[in-house]
Coordinates of C-alpha atoms in Angstrom, one line a residue:
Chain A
X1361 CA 21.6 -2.1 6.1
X1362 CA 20.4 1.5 6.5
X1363 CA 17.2 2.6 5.3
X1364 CA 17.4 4.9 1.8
X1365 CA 16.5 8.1 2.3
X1366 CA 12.9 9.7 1.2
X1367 CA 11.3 13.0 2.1
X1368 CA 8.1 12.1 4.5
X1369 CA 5.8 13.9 2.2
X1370 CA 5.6 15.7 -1.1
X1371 CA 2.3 17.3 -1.9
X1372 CA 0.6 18.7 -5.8
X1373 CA -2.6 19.6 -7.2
X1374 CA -4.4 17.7 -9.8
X1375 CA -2.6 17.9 -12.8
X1376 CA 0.8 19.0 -11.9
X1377 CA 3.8 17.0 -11.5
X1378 CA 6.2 15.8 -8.2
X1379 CA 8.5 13.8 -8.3
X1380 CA 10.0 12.0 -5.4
X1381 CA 13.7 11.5 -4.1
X1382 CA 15.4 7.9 -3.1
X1383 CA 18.9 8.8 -2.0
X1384 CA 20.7 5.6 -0.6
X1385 CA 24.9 4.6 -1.3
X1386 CA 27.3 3.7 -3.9
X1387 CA 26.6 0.2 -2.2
X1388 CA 23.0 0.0 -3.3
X1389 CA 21.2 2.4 -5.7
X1390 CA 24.4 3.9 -7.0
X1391 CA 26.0 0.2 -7.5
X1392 CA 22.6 -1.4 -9.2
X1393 CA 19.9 -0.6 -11.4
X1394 CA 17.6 -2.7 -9.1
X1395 CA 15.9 -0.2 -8.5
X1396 CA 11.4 -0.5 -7.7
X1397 CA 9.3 1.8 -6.4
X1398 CA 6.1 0.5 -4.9
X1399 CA 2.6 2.8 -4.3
X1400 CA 0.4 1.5 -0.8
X1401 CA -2.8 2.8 -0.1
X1402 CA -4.0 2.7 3.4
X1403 CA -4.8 -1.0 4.2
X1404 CA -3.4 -2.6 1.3
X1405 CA -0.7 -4.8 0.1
X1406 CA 1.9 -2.7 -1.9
X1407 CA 1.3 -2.4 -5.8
X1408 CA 5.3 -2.0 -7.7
X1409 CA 4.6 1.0 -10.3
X1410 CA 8.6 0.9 -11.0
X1411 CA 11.2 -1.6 -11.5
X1412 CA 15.0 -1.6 -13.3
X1413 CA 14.7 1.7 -12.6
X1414 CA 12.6 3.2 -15.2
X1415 CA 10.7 0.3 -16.7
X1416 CA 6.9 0.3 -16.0
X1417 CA 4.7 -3.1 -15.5
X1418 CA 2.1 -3.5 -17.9
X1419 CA -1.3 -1.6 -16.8
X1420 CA 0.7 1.1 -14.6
X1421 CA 0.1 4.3 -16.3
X1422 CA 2.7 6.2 -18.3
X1423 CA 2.2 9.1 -15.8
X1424 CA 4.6 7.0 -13.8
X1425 CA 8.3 7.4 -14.5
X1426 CA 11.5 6.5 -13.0
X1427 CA 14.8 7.9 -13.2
X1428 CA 18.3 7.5 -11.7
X1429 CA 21.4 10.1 -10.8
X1430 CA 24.7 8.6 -9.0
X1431 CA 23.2 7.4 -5.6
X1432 CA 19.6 8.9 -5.7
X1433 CA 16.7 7.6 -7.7
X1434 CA 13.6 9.7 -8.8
X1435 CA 9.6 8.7 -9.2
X1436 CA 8.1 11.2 -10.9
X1437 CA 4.3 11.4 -11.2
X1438 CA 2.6 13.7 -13.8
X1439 CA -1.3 15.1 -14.4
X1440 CA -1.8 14.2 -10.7
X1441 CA -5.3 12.4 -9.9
X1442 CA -6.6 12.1 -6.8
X1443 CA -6.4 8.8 -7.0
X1444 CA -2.6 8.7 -6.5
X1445 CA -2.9 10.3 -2.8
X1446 CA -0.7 7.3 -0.9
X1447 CA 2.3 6.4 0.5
X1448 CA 5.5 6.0 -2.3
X1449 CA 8.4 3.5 -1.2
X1450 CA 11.9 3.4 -3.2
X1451 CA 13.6 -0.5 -2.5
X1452 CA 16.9 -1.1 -4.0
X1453 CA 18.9 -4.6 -4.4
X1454 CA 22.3 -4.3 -1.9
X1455 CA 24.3 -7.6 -3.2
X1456 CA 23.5 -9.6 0.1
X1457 CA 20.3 -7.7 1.2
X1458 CA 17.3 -5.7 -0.1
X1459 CA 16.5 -1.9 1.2
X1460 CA 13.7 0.1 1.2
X1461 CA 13.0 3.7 1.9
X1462 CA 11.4 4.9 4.7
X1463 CA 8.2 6.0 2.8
X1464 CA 7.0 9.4 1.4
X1465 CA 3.2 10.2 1.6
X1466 CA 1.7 12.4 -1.6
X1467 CA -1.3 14.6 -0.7
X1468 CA -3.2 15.8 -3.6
X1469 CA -4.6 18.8 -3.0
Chain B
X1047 CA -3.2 -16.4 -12.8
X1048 CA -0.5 -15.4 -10.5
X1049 CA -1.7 -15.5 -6.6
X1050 CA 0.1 -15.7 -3.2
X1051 CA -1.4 -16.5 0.1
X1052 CA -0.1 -16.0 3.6
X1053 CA -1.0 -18.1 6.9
X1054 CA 0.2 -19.0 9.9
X1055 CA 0.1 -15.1 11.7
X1056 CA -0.9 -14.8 15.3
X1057 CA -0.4 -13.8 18.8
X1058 CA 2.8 -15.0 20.3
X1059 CA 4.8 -14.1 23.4
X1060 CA 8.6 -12.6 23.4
X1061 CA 10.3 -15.8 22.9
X1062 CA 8.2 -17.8 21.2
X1063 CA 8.4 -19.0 17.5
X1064 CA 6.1 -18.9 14.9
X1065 CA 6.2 -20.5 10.9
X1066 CA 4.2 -18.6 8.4
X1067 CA 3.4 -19.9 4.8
X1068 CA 3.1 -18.8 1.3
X1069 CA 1.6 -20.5 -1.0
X1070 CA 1.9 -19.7 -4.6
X1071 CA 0.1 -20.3 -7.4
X1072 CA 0.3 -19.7 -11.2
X1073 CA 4.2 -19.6 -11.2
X1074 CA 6.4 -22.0 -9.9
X1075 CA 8.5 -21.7 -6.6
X1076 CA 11.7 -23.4 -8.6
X1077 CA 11.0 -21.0 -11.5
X1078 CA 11.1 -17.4 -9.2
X1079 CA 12.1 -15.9 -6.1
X1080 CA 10.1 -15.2 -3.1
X1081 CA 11.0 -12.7 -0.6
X1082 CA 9.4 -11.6 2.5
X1083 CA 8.2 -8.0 3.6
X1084 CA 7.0 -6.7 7.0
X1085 CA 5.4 -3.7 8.0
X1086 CA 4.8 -3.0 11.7
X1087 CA 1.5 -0.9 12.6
X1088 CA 1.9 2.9 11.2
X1089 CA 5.2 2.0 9.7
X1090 CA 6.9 1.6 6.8
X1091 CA 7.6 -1.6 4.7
X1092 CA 11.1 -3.3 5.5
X1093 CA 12.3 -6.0 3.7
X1094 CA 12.9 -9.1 5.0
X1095 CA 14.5 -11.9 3.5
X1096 CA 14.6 -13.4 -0.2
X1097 CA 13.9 -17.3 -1.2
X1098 CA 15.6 -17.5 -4.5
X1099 CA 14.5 -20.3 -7.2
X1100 CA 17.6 -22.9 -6.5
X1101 CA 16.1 -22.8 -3.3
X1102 CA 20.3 -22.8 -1.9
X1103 CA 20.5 -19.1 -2.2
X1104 CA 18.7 -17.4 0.8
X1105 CA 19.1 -13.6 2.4
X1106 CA 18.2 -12.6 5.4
X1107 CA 18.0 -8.6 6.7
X1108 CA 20.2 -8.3 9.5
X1109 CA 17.1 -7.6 12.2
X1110 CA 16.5 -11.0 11.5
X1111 CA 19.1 -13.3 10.5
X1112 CA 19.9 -15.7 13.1
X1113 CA 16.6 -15.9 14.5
X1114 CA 14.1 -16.7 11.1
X1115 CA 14.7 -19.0 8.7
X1116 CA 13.9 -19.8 4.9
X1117 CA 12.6 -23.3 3.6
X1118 CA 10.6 -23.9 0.6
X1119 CA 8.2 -27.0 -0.4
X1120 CA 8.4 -27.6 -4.1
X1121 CA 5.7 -30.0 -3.9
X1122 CA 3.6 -27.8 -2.5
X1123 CA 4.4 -24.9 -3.6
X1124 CA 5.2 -23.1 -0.3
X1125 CA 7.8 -21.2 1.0
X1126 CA 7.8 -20.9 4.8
X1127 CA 9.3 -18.7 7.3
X1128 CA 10.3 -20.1 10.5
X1129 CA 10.9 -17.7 13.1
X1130 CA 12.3 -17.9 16.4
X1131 CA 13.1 -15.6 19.9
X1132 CA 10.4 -13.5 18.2
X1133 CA 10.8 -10.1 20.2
X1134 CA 8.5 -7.1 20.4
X1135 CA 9.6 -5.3 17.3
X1136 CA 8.8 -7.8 15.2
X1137 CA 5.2 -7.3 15.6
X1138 CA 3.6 -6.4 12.3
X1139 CA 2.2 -7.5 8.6
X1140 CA 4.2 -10.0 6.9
X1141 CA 3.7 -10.2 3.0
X1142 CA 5.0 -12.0 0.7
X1143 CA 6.0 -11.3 -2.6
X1144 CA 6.9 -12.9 -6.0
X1145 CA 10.2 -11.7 -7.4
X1146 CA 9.6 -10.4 -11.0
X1147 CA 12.3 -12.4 -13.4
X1148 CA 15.4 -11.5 -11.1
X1149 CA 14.9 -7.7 -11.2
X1150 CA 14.6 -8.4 -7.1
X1151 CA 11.4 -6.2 -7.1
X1152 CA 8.2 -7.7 -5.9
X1153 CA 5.8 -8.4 -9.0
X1154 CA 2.8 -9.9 -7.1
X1155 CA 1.8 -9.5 -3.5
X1156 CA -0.1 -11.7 -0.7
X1157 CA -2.6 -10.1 1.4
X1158 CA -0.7 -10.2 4.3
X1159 CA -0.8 -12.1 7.9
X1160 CA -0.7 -10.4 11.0
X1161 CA 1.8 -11.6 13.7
X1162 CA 1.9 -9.7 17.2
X1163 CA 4.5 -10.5 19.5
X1164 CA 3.0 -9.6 23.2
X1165 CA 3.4 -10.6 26.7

């Protein structure tokens, strides 16, 4: 049950775009589209901005977007806002266990 | 509307056991899935285990299995976590979260309850 793999931290001003890796295995992100992405600000319960993938829940933004090549997943966050300045964890459905990623933090500059 | 609710956190020694709780409320426990998230201090999030619906089906990450333990309470609408020869490492946040319509990603999240495992 290793840990997918995400960069530690990614960084943009407002406006741009970054997007953010998720690479795990042909065992979990490249076997399932299962894929969620969750966004955690310092001292608070994770909110999921992704799930299946690429499908948004209602009142997350359409900034938001998710994506998916062979074993590695993508979050991509356009017209930055300071308000997305937090941590970013990819999670992916393994058959007999649930993985996340170790966590990337976005600075906005 | 939709709200969870975890109790039961505390300071333990090595060994010891513990049971959290989560109680739901605005879904149904025998409608969706529950599964359980930690997050030690300055860490990242790691799953934990996964209470489906039937309440048979139950998953465990391997840092845990053998040692916690799933049971749910229809009546009340509670799923509990029972865990035992609690070490160290397994100091940290436990949330849990309600599993959005089988997509295994957590919809709705408690607060959180701090367990601390310390001699």
């Amino acid at each position: 049950q290793s840990a997918l793999t995400q960069p530690r931290s990614v960084s943009g001003s407002p406006g741009q775009s970054v997007t953010i890796s998720c690479t795990g295995t042909n065992s979990d992100v490249g076997n399932y589209n299962f894929v969620s992405w969750y966004q955690q600000h310092p001292g608070k319960a994770p909110k999921l901005i992704i799930y299946d993938v690429t499908k948004r829940p209602s009142g997350v933004p359409d900034r938001f977007s998710g994506s998916k090549s062979g074993d590695t997943a993508y979050l991509t966050i356009s017209r930055l806002q300071g308000e997305d300045e937090a941590d970013y964890y990819c999670y992916s459905y393994a058959g007999t266990y649930v993985v996340f990623g170790g966590g990337t933090k976005l600075t906005v500059l | 509307q939709v709200q969870l609710v975890e109790s039961g956190g505390g300071v333990v020694q090595p060994g010891g056991s513990l049971r959290l709780s989560c109680v739901a409320s605005g879904f149904s426990i025998t409608r969706s899935g529950v599964h359980w998230v930690r997050q030690a201090p300055g860490k990242g999030l790691e799953w934990v285990a996964f209470h489906r619906h039937d309440g048979i089906t139950k998953l465990y990450a391997d840092s845990v299995k053998g040692r916690f333990t799933l049971s749910g309470d229809d009546s009340r609408n509670t799923v509990y976590l029972q865990m035992n020869s609690l070490r160290l490492d397994d100091t940290a946040v436990y949330y849990c979260t309600k599993d959005r319509d089988n997509t295994w990603a957590g919809e709705y999240w408690g607060p959180g309850t701090l367990v601390t495992v310390s001699s």
